[in-house]
């Protein structure tokens, strides 16, 4: 069975990573577009670096850990009879820390930096600033977080689109369904004949598009859904 799972900020909320559009918005007083767009970075690079430095520090500080939803998806990826494509919009590394391999980071990775001069992508666990030096080319004031901002092309779309066209089941977990192209994946999967399931704390912009929606915290509902799916595939095999 081919399963494609798309995760969003909601799956990491119970790990202590604030969501984007919740009442505990990540950056009080700033619109997401101001800190997550190339024009915002060009206008005020220091502000944008500060925004990502704070989130990187939270991620590496020890208080943020994978939760049962991340672990359940790692378990699913190892199950016989299931081919899982795990796509995340999140730039954290919580899926990897829970044991998932080959995670498709549609919107990039917080623990990497990219050089605007030479294009190199390098590991990054420290603060970035305009004074940072690219470890690949030695340039100054040319590093940016390796993330996808509004107006930029998300990563890995060809492979994700191929996986969606083969999917028997598509599941979206903890995403508001407001940001494209990810918000359109449910329609692509349905067009390919997949069954579609949404797991979210509350109704999302895309809820009406799914065959089924389950409401509740990912940390509870995802392990339950994985148990159900594995029990079902065992019965069939
Ligand atoms: C829980 C929970 C719990 C809470 N348990 N659930 C139409 C078509 C195509 C494109 C566009 C279009 N219209 C406009 C566009 C352009 C634009 C776009 O979508 N804009 C919208 C605002 C309208 N898109 C782009 O620019 C993208 N690029 C692009 O389109 O390129 C051209 C292209 C065209 C056609 C095909 C292919 C390409 C790029 C988008 C980049 C988004 N970047 C960001 C920042 C990344 C770096 C960073 O993290 O800082 O990505 S913005 C931000 O939003 C981040 C997230 O990944 C993304 C989605 O947010 P997410 O994950 O859904 O979080 P929230 O907070 O919104 O929702 C959390 C959910 O969890 C809620 O529903 C809660 O209820 C739930 N929840 N706790 C379960 N415990």
Short mmCIF file of C-alpha atoms and ligand atoms in Angstrom, two decimals:
data_model
loop_
_atom_site.label_atom_id
_atom_site.label_comp_id
_atom_site.label_asym_id
_atom_site.label_seq_id
_atom_site.Cartn_x
_atom_site.Cartn_y
_atom_site.Cartn_z
CA UNK A 1 0.00 0.00 0.00
CA UNK A 2 1.36 3.42 -0.99
CA UNK A 3 0.80 6.00 1.73
CA UNK A 4 1.71 9.69 1.49
CA UNK A 5 1.69 11.67 4.76
CA UNK A 6 1.92 15.46 4.78
CA UNK A 7 2.71 17.07 8.13
CA UNK A 8 2.45 20.70 9.20
CA UNK A 9 3.22 22.82 12.25
CA UNK A 10 0.43 21.14 14.27
CA UNK A 11 2.38 17.88 14.58
CA UNK A 12 5.20 19.68 16.38
CA UNK A 13 2.93 21.84 18.58
CA UNK A 14 2.86 19.25 21.39
CA UNK A 15 6.67 19.18 21.23
CA UNK A 16 6.73 22.86 22.18
CA UNK A 17 7.19 24.40 18.72
CA UNK A 18 4.60 27.17 18.23
CA UNK A 19 2.43 26.98 15.09
CA UNK A 20 2.32 29.83 12.59
CA UNK A 21 -1.30 30.80 12.62
CA UNK A 22 -2.28 29.87 16.18
CA UNK A 23 -3.08 32.47 18.81
CA UNK A 24 0.47 31.87 20.11
CA UNK A 25 1.81 33.14 16.73
CA UNK A 26 5.56 32.74 16.40
CA UNK A 27 6.46 36.36 15.98
CA UNK A 28 4.21 38.75 17.84
CA UNK A 29 3.66 41.93 15.88
CA UNK A 30 5.11 40.65 12.59
CA UNK A 31 3.16 39.20 9.70
CA UNK A 32 4.50 35.82 8.55
CA UNK A 33 5.01 37.31 5.09
CA UNK A 34 7.41 39.92 6.54
CA UNK A 35 9.75 37.32 8.00
CA UNK A 36 9.18 34.57 5.43
CA UNK A 37 9.65 36.26 2.07
CA UNK A 38 12.65 37.27 -0.05
CA UNK A 39 11.44 40.89 -0.02
CA UNK A 40 11.20 40.84 3.79
CA UNK A 41 14.79 39.53 3.98
CA UNK A 42 16.03 42.16 1.51
CA UNK A 43 14.27 44.91 3.52
CA UNK A 44 15.43 43.85 6.98
CA UNK A 45 17.90 40.93 7.00
CA UNK A 46 18.68 41.43 10.69
CA UNK A 47 15.04 40.99 11.70
CA UNK A 48 14.72 37.84 9.60
CA UNK A 49 17.98 36.39 10.94
CA UNK A 50 16.73 37.13 14.49
CA UNK A 51 13.46 35.32 13.74
CA UNK A 52 15.21 32.17 12.56
CA UNK A 53 17.98 32.38 15.19
CA UNK A 54 15.30 32.28 17.90
CA UNK A 55 13.59 29.27 16.36
CA UNK A 56 16.93 27.47 15.83
CA UNK A 57 17.88 28.09 19.47
CA UNK A 58 14.52 26.66 20.60
CA UNK A 59 15.04 23.57 18.45
CA UNK A 60 18.59 22.87 19.65
CA UNK A 61 18.07 23.96 23.26
CA UNK A 62 16.95 20.57 24.59
CA UNK A 63 13.38 21.44 25.60
CA UNK A 64 11.89 20.47 22.20
CA UNK A 65 11.64 16.72 21.64
CA UNK A 66 9.69 14.50 19.22
CA UNK A 67 6.23 13.49 20.48
CA UNK A 68 4.20 10.27 20.03
CA UNK A 69 2.94 11.42 16.60
CA UNK A 70 6.51 11.68 15.23
CA UNK A 71 7.38 8.27 16.72
CA UNK A 72 4.24 6.65 15.29
CA UNK A 73 5.13 7.83 11.76
CA UNK A 74 8.65 6.45 12.16
CA UNK A 75 7.08 3.12 13.16
CA UNK A 76 4.85 3.27 10.08
CA UNK A 77 7.86 3.87 7.82
CA UNK A 78 9.37 0.56 9.00
CA UNK A 79 6.18 -1.49 8.59
CA UNK A 80 6.08 -4.32 6.05
CA UNK A 81 3.55 -3.95 3.26
CA UNK A 82 3.50 -0.14 3.50
CA UNK A 83 5.50 2.23 1.35
CA UNK A 84 5.46 5.56 3.13
CA UNK A 85 6.41 8.90 1.58
CA UNK A 86 6.71 11.35 4.46
CA UNK A 87 6.48 14.98 3.35
CA UNK A 88 6.78 17.74 5.92
CA UNK A 89 6.27 21.47 5.63
CA UNK A 90 8.15 21.80 8.91
CA UNK A 91 11.73 22.96 9.01
CA UNK A 92 12.42 21.26 12.35
CA UNK A 93 14.21 17.89 12.56
CA UNK A 94 11.71 16.14 14.85
CA UNK A 95 10.74 13.44 12.32
CA UNK A 96 14.41 12.52 11.89
CA UNK A 97 15.00 12.56 15.66
CA UNK A 98 12.05 10.15 16.06
CA UNK A 99 13.72 7.75 13.60
CA UNK A 100 12.14 8.59 10.23
CA UNK A 101 14.51 8.45 7.29
CA UNK A 102 14.17 10.04 3.88
CA UNK A 103 11.90 12.86 5.10
CA UNK A 104 10.94 15.26 2.29
CA UNK A 105 11.33 18.79 3.64
CA UNK A 106 9.12 20.74 1.26
CA UNK A 107 9.94 24.09 2.93
CA UNK A 108 13.58 23.41 3.80
CA UNK A 109 15.51 22.79 7.02
CA UNK A 110 16.29 25.16 9.87
CA UNK A 111 19.57 23.42 10.73
CA UNK A 112 21.06 24.24 7.33
CA UNK A 113 22.23 27.51 5.76
CA UNK A 114 22.42 28.37 2.07
CA UNK A 115 24.90 30.71 0.41
CA UNK A 116 23.39 33.30 -1.92
CA UNK A 117 26.81 33.63 -3.59
CA UNK A 118 28.01 30.05 -4.26
CA UNK A 119 24.79 28.12 -3.60
CA UNK A 120 26.37 25.73 -1.07
CA UNK A 121 24.06 24.24 1.56
CA UNK A 122 25.90 23.68 4.85
CA UNK A 123 24.97 22.49 8.36
CA UNK A 124 24.04 25.34 10.69
CA UNK A 125 23.38 25.09 14.43
CA UNK A 126 24.59 28.59 15.33
CA UNK A 127 23.07 32.05 14.94
CA UNK A 128 23.32 33.62 11.50
CA UNK A 129 23.92 37.33 10.88
CA UNK A 130 25.14 39.61 8.13
CA UNK A 131 28.65 38.99 9.47
CA UNK A 132 28.42 35.21 9.02
CA UNK A 133 30.99 33.68 6.69
CA UNK A 134 30.08 30.96 4.19
CA UNK A 135 32.16 27.86 5.06
CA UNK A 136 32.24 26.88 1.37
CA UNK A 137 33.33 30.09 -0.42
CA UNK A 138 34.46 32.35 2.42
CA UNK A 139 31.99 35.08 1.42
CA UNK A 140 30.57 37.50 4.00
CA UNK A 141 26.91 38.60 4.28
CA UNK A 142 25.74 35.90 1.86
CA UNK A 143 24.21 33.22 4.11
CA UNK A 144 20.48 32.75 4.60
CA UNK A 145 18.43 30.06 6.29
CA UNK A 146 17.90 27.04 3.97
CA UNK A 147 14.13 27.50 3.96
CA UNK A 148 11.44 28.20 1.35
CA UNK A 149 9.80 31.60 1.59
CA UNK A 150 6.65 32.86 -0.12
CA UNK A 151 7.20 33.19 -3.84
CA UNK A 152 10.03 30.62 -3.85
CA UNK A 153 9.83 27.13 -5.31
CA UNK A 154 9.35 24.38 -2.69
CA UNK A 155 11.82 21.46 -2.72
CA UNK A 156 11.25 18.00 -4.17
CA UNK A 157 7.97 18.66 -5.96
CA UNK A 158 8.65 16.24 -8.83
CA UNK A 159 9.17 13.28 -6.50
CA UNK A 160 6.25 14.29 -4.28
CA UNK A 161 3.95 14.63 -7.26
CA UNK A 162 5.02 11.15 -8.46
CA UNK A 163 4.31 9.70 -5.00
CA UNK A 164 0.87 11.39 -4.93
CA UNK A 165 0.01 9.94 -8.33
CA UNK A 166 0.67 6.41 -6.95
CA UNK A 167 -0.94 6.97 -3.54
CA UNK A 168 -3.63 4.65 -2.16
CA UNK A 169 -3.95 6.79 0.96
CA UNK A 170 -3.11 10.46 1.62
CA UNK A 171 -3.08 11.79 5.17
CA UNK A 172 -2.58 15.45 6.18
CA UNK A 173 -1.65 16.04 9.82
CA UNK A 174 -1.68 19.40 11.63
CA UNK A 175 -1.73 21.78 8.70
CA UNK A 176 -4.07 24.73 8.13
CA UNK A 177 -4.41 24.05 4.39
CA UNK A 178 -3.73 27.70 3.59
CA UNK A 179 -0.32 27.50 1.92
CA UNK A 180 0.13 26.20 -1.62
CA UNK A 181 1.23 23.98 -3.25
CA UNK A 182 0.98 21.76 -0.10
CA UNK A 183 -2.68 22.71 0.37
CA UNK A 184 -3.38 21.30 -3.10
CA UNK A 185 -1.87 17.84 -2.43
CA UNK A 186 -5.19 16.45 -1.21
CA UNK A 187 -6.78 17.30 -4.57
CA UNK A 188 -3.86 15.76 -6.51
CA UNK A 189 -4.13 12.56 -4.42
CA UNK A 190 -7.90 12.35 -4.86
CA UNK A 191 -7.52 12.79 -8.59
CA UNK A 192 -5.16 9.79 -8.54
CA UNK A 193 -7.83 7.74 -6.73
CA UNK A 194 -6.42 7.86 -3.20
CA UNK A 195 -8.53 7.85 -0.05
CA UNK A 196 -7.85 11.01 1.97
CA UNK A 197 -7.77 11.62 5.72
CA UNK A 198 -7.17 14.78 7.72
CA UNK A 199 -5.99 14.79 11.34
CA UNK A 200 -6.23 18.22 12.96
CA UNK A 201 -7.09 19.80 16.28
CA UNK A 202 -9.78 21.83 14.54
CA UNK A 203 -11.42 22.37 11.18
CA UNK A 204 -8.98 23.62 8.53
CA UNK A 205 -9.41 25.51 5.27
CA UNK A 206 -9.20 22.18 3.43
CA UNK A 207 -11.35 19.98 5.71
CA UNK A 208 -14.23 19.78 3.22
CA UNK A 209 -11.95 18.28 0.57
CA UNK A 210 -11.01 15.16 2.58
CA UNK A 211 -13.01 11.91 2.61
CA UNK A 212 -12.60 11.83 6.38
CA UNK A 213 -11.52 14.29 9.08
CA UNK A 214 -10.55 13.40 12.63
CA UNK A 215 -10.40 16.11 15.28
CA UNK A 216 -7.98 16.06 18.16
CA UNK A 217 -4.32 16.36 19.14
CA UNK A 218 -1.86 14.67 16.77
CA UNK A 219 -0.01 13.11 19.72
CA UNK A 220 -3.10 11.02 20.47
CA UNK A 221 -4.74 10.55 17.07
CA UNK A 222 -1.69 9.70 14.96
CA UNK A 223 -0.52 6.68 17.04
CA UNK A 224 -4.15 5.45 17.09
CA UNK A 225 -4.47 5.80 13.30
CA UNK A 226 -1.11 4.04 12.71
CA UNK A 227 -2.22 1.14 14.96
CA UNK A 228 -5.48 0.89 12.97
CA UNK A 229 -3.71 0.94 9.61
CA UNK A 230 -1.15 -1.67 10.65
CA UNK A 231 -3.87 -3.94 12.09
CA UNK A 232 -5.81 -3.58 8.80
CA UNK A 233 -2.84 -4.40 6.57
CA UNK A 234 -1.95 -7.44 8.78
CA UNK A 235 -5.54 -8.76 8.35
CA UNK A 236 -5.20 -8.41 4.58
CA UNK A 237 -1.78 -10.07 4.42
C1 LIG B 1 -2.84 20.72 15.52
C2 LIG B 1 -2.30 20.73 16.78
C3 LIG B 1 -2.19 19.51 17.39
C4 LIG B 1 -2.34 22.73 16.16
N1 LIG B 1 -2.57 18.41 16.75
N2 LIG B 1 -3.23 19.62 14.89
C5 LIG B 1 -2.24 29.14 -5.35
C6 LIG B 1 -1.51 28.06 -5.89
C7 LIG B 1 -0.13 27.99 -5.73
C8 LIG B 1 0.56 28.96 -5.02
C9 LIG B 1 -0.16 30.02 -4.48
C10 LIG B 1 -1.52 30.11 -4.64
N3 LIG B 1 -1.93 31.24 -4.04
C11 LIG B 1 -0.85 31.84 -3.49
C12 LIG B 1 0.24 31.13 -3.74
C13 LIG B 1 1.61 31.45 -3.28
C14 LIG B 1 1.99 31.07 -1.88
C15 LIG B 1 0.79 30.77 -1.00
O1 LIG B 1 0.37 29.66 -0.81
N4 LIG B 1 0.25 31.81 -0.35
C16 LIG B 1 -0.90 31.64 0.53
C17 LIG B 1 -0.69 32.49 1.76
C18 LIG B 1 -2.15 31.94 -0.25
N5 LIG B 1 2.85 29.91 -1.93
C19 LIG B 1 4.14 30.01 -2.20
O2 LIG B 1 4.65 31.10 -2.43
C20 LIG B 1 4.95 28.75 -2.26
N6 LIG B 1 5.69 28.69 -3.47
C21 LIG B 1 5.05 28.58 -4.66
O3 LIG B 1 3.84 28.55 -4.73
O4 LIG B 1 5.90 28.44 -5.74
C22 LIG B 1 5.32 28.40 -7.07
C23 LIG B 1 4.54 27.14 -7.37
C24 LIG B 1 3.36 27.21 -8.08
C25 LIG B 1 2.62 26.06 -8.36
C26 LIG B 1 3.12 24.82 -7.98
C27 LIG B 1 4.32 24.76 -7.31
C28 LIG B 1 5.02 25.91 -6.99
C29 LIG B 1 6.00 28.74 -1.13
C30 LIG B 1 5.37 28.67 0.22
C31 LIG B 1 6.44 28.75 1.29
C32 LIG B 1 5.83 28.76 2.70
N7 LIG B 1 6.86 29.04 3.64
C33 LIG B 1 6.56 28.97 5.06
C34 LIG B 1 7.82 29.39 5.82
C35 LIG B 1 8.87 28.28 5.72
C36 LIG B 1 10.03 28.50 6.60
C37 LIG B 1 9.61 28.61 8.05
O5 LIG B 1 9.14 27.63 8.65
O6 LIG B 1 9.76 29.71 8.59
O7 LIG B 1 6.17 27.65 5.44
S1 LIG B 1 5.15 29.97 5.57
C38 LIG B 1 4.55 28.82 6.79
O8 LIG B 1 3.26 28.25 6.39
C39 LIG B 1 5.55 27.65 6.74
C40 LIG B 1 4.63 26.47 6.92
O9 LIG B 1 5.31 25.30 6.47
C41 LIG B 1 3.44 26.86 6.09
C42 LIG B 1 2.20 26.09 6.41
O10 LIG B 1 1.80 26.27 7.73
P1 LIG B 1 1.14 25.06 8.54
O11 LIG B 1 2.15 23.99 8.73
O12 LIG B 1 -0.12 24.67 7.90
O13 LIG B 1 0.93 25.73 9.97
P2 LIG B 1 -0.30 26.62 10.52
O14 LIG B 1 0.18 27.31 11.74
O15 LIG B 1 -0.89 27.44 9.46
O16 LIG B 1 -1.41 25.54 10.92
C43 LIG B 1 -1.22 24.65 12.00
C44 LIG B 1 -2.37 23.68 12.00
O17 LIG B 1 -2.12 22.71 13.01
C45 LIG B 1 -3.73 24.32 12.33
O18 LIG B 1 -4.70 23.86 11.40
C46 LIG B 1 -4.07 23.81 13.73
O19 LIG B 1 -5.47 23.58 13.93
C47 LIG B 1 -3.32 22.51 13.76
N8 LIG B 1 -2.88 22.10 15.08
N9 LIG B 1 -2.03 22.08 17.13
C48 LIG B 1 -3.12 18.53 15.50
N10 LIG B 1 -1.70 19.43 18.65
#
